[in-house]
Coordinates of C-alpha atoms in Angstrom, one line a residue:
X19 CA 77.4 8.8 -118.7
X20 CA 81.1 8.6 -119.8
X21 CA 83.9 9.1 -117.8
X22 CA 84.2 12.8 -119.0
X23 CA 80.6 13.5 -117.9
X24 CA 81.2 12.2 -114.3
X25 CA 82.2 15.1 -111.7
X26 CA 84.6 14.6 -108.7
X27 CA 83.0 13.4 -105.6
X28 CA 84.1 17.5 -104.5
X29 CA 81.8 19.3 -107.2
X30 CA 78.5 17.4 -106.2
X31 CA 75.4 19.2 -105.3
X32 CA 75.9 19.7 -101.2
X33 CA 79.3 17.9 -101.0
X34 CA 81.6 20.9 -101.4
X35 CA 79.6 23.2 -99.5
X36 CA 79.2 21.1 -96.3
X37 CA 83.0 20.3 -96.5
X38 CA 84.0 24.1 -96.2
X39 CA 81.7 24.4 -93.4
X40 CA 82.9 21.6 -91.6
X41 CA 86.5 22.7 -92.2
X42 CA 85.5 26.5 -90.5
X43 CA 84.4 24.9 -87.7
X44 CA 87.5 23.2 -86.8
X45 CA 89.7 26.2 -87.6
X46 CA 87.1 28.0 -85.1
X47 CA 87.6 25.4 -82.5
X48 CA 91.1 25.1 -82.5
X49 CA 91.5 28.9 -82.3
X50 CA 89.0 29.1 -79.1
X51 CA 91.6 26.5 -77.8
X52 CA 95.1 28.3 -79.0
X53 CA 93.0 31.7 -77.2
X54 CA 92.8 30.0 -73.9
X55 CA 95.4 27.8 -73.7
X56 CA 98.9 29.1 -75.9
X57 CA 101.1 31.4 -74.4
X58 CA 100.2 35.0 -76.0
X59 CA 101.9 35.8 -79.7
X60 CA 100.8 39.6 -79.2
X61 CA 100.2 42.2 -76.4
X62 CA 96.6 41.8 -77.3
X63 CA 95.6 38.5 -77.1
X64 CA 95.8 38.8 -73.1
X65 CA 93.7 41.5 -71.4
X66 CA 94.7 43.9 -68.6
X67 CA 93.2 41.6 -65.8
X68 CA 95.0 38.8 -67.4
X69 CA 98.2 40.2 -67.8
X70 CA 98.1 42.0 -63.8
X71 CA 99.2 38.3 -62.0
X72 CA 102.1 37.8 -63.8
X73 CA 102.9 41.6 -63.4
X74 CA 103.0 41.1 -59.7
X75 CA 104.7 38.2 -59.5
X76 CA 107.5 39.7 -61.9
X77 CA 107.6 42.9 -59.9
X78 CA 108.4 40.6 -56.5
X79 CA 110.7 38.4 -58.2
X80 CA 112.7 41.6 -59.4
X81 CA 112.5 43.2 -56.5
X82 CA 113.6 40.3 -54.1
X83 CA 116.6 40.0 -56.0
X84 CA 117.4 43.5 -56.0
X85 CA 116.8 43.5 -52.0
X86 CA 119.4 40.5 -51.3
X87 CA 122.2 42.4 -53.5
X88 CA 124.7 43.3 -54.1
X89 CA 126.6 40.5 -54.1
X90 CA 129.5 41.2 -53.4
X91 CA 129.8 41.0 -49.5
X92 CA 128.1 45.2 -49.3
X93 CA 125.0 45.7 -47.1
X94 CA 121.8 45.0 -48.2
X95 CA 120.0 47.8 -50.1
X96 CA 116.8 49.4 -49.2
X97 CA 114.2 49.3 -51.2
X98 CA 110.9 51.3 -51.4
X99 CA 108.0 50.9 -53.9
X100 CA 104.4 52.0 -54.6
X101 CA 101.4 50.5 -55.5
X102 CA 100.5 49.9 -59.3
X103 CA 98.7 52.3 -61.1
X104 CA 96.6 51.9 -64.3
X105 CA 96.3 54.5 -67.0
X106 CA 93.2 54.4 -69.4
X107 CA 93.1 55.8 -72.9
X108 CA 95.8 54.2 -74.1
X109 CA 95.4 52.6 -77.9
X110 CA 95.8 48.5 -78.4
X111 CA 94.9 49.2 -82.3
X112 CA 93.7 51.9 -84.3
X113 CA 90.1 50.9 -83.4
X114 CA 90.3 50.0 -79.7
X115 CA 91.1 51.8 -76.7
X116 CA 92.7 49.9 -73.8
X117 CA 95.0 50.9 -70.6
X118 CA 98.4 50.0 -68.9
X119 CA 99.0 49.2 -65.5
X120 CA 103.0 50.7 -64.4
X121 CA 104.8 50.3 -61.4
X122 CA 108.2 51.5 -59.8
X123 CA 110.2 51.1 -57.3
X124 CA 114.0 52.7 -55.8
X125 CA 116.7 51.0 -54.8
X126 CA 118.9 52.6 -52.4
X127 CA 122.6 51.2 -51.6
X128 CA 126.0 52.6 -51.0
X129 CA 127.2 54.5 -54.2
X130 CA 130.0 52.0 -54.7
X131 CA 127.9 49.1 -55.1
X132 CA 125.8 50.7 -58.2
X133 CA 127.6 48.7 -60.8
X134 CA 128.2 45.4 -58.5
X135 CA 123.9 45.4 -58.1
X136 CA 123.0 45.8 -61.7
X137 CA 125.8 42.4 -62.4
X138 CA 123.9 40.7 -59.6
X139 CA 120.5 40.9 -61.0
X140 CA 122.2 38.9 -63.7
X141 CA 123.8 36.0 -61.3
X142 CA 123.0 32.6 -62.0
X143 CA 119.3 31.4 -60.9
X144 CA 119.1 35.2 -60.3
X145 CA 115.1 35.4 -61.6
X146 CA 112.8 32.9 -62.5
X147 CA 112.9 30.6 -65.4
X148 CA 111.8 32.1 -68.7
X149 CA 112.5 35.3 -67.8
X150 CA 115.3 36.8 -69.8
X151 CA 117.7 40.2 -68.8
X152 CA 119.7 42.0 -70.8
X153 CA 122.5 44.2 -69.3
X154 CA 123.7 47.9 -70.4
X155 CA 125.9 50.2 -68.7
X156 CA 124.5 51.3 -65.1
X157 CA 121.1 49.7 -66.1
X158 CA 119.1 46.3 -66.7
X159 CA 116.5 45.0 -69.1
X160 CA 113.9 42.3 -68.3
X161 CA 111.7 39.8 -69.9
X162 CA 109.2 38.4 -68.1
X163 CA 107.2 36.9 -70.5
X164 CA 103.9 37.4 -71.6
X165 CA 105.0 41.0 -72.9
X166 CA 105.4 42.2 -69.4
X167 CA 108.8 44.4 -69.3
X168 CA 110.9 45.7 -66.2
X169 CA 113.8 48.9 -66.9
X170 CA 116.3 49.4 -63.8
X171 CA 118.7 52.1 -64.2
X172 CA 121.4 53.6 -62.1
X173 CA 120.2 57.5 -61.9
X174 CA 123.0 58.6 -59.4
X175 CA 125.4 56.0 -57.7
X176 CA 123.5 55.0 -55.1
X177 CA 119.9 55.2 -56.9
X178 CA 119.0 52.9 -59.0
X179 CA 115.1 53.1 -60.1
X180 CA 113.1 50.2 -61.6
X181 CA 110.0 50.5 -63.5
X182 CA 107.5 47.4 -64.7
X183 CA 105.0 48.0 -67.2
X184 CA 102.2 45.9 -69.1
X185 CA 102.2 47.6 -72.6
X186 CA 98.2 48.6 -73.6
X187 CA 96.3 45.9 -73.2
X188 CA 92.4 45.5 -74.1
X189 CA 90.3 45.6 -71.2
X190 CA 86.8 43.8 -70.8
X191 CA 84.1 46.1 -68.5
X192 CA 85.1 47.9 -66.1
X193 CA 89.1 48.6 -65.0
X194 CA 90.2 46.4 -62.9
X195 CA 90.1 47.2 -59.0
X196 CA 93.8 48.1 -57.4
X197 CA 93.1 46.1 -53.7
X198 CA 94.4 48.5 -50.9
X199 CA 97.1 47.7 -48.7
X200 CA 96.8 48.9 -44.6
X201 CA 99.6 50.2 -43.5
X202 CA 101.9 47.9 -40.7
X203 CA 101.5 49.5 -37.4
X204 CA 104.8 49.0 -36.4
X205 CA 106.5 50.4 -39.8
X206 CA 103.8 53.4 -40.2
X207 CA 104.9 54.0 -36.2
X208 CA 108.4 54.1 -37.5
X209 CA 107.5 56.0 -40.4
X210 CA 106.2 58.5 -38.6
X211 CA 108.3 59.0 -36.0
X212 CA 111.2 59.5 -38.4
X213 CA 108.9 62.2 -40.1
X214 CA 108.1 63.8 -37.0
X215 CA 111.5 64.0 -35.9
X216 CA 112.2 66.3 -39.4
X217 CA 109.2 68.6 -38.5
X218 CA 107.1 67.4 -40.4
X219 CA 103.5 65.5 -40.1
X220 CA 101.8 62.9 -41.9
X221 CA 99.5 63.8 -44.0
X222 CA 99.4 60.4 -46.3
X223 CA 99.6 57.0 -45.5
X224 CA 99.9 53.9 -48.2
X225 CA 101.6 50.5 -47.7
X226 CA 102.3 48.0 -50.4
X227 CA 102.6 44.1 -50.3
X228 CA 105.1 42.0 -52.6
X229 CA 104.7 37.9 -52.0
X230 CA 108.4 36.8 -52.0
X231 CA 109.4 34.1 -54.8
X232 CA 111.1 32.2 -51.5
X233 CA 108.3 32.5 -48.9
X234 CA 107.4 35.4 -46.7
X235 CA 106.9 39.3 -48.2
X236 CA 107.9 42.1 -49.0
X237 CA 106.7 46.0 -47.3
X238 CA 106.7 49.4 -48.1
X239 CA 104.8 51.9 -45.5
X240 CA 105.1 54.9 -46.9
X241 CA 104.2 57.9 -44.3
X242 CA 104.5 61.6 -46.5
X243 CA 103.1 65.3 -45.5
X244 CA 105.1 68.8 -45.4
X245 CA 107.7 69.8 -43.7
X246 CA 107.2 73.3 -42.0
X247 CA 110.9 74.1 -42.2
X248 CA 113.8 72.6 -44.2
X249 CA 114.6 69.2 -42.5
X250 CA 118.4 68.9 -42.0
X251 CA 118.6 64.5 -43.0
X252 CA 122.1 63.3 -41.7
X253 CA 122.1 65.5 -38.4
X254 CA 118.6 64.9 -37.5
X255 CA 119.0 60.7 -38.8
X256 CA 122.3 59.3 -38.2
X257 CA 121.6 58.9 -34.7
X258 CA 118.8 56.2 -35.9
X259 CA 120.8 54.2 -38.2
X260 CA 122.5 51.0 -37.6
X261 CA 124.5 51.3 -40.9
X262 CA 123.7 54.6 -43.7
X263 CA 123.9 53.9 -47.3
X264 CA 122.6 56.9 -48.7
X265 CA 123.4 60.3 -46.8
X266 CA 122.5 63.7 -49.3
X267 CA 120.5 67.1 -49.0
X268 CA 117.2 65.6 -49.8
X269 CA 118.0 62.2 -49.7
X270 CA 118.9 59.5 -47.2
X271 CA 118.2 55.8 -46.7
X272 CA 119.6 53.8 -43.9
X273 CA 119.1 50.4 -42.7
X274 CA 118.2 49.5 -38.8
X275 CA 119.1 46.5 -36.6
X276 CA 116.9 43.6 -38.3
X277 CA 115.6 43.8 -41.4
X278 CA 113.5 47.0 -41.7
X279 CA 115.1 49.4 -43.8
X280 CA 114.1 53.3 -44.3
X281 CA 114.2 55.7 -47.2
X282 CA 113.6 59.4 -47.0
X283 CA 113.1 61.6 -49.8
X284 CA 111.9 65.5 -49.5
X285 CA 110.7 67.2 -52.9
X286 CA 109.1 71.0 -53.1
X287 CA 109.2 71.0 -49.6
X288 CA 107.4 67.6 -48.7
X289 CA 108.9 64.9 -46.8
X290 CA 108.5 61.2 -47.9
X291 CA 109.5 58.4 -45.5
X292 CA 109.2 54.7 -46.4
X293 CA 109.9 52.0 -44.2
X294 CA 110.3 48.6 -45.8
X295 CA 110.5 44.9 -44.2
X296 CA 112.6 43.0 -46.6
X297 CA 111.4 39.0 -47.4
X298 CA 113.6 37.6 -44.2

């Protein structure tokens, strides 16, 4: 055979073949690994369950900072916040449905500390590291990786709302479960009592647990039903308050001696009160 005749050790019968094979496998593998190991490169790669942890923790991390604000020697706001909630029938591509798990929160403070609490979210070792925040006028940005965002925005001085959410994110089975939170006896108690006091009775009751990035938690009993008359806040309240923050017609949040800290917001007639234990 001359040297013309002989083919590359590549082009022989079984050689080429196996190689390609081999070389697919090893692509597979180290995919499966990048899958379970990388940090995500797009919403999708991580599935609602998967994404709901680091939500959480976020959420608390945000929210503890906001509760030790504003930073500039004001009292400490009040803040109140629900439990998450996930949406179905959502789209993660054109070909797969998925859902998005939200969550929000308010922030109530005195009206002249709006501005000073949005620059103190952005303090030095304000949030965790990785996370990333991006400031605009009356209203912050946040980054908390693994394409899980957070929006707080100043609505009226003394109101500042924050809102988390996932993105769509593929989910496997079932949705995931949303673990209920009983209520604290002594905040529902205080909860109540507030709501009684503005004629109105409970009809709801949900309460809502943050673990603190520092140790301890975080509380919201909420207590909500209708009121059978149109509850005057600041007369009926002010009594009950060691210091007021916020004091309008349907609106009013005040701290008491310790660390509990109550919000009361009445819409179409109904009358919400929230009584939250900060992280102490």
């Amino acid at each position: 055979m001359t040297q013309a005749q002989v083919s590359p050790w590549w082009r022989r019968r079984g050689v080429f073949p196996a190689a390609v094979t081999a070389w697919a496998l090893v692509i597979a593998g180290l995919a499966y690994y990048s899958y379970r190991t990388d940090d995500a490169t797009v919403r999708d790669q991580r599935t609602l369950e998967q994404a709901m942890p680091v939500a959480e923790s976020a959420f608390a991390a945000v929210l503890a900072r906001a509760a030790a604000g504003p930073g500039n020697g004001g009292p400490r706001p009040v803040i109140s916040f629900g439990a998450p909630r996930i949406e179905p029938g959502c789209r993660v591509t054109s070909a797969r449905d998925g859902a998005e798990l939200t969550r929000r929160a308010t922030v109530y403070l005195a009206p002249e500390d709006s501005t000073a609490l949005v620059d103190w979210m952005a303090g030095d070792d304000a949030l965790p590291h990785g996370f990333r925040i991006w400031l605009g006028k009356d209203s912050f940005r946040v980054d908390a990786g693994e394409f899980i965002g957070l929006r707080g925005v100043v609505e009226e001085p003394g109101v500042l709302r924050i809102a988390l959410t996932t993105g769509c994110r593929p989910v496997e089975g079932e949705l995931p479960a949303i673990e209920e939170q009983r209520p604290d006896p002594a905040s529902a108690g205080l909860a109540e009592g507030v709501l009684a006091s503005l004629g109105a009775q409970g009809a709801r009751q949900s309460a809502s647990v943050l673990a603190c990035p520092g140790g301890g938690t975080l509380t919201t009993t909420i207590v909500a039903g209708p009121a059978a008359r149109a509850p005057v806040l600041a007369e009926t309240l002010t009594g009950r308050a060691d210091r007021v923050l916020v004091d309008e017609d349907d609106r009013f949040a005040f701290h008491l001696t310790g660390a509990e800290g109550v919000a009361v917001e009445v819409t179409d007639g109904e009358v919400e009160v929230a009584a939250t234990t900060s992280c102490g």
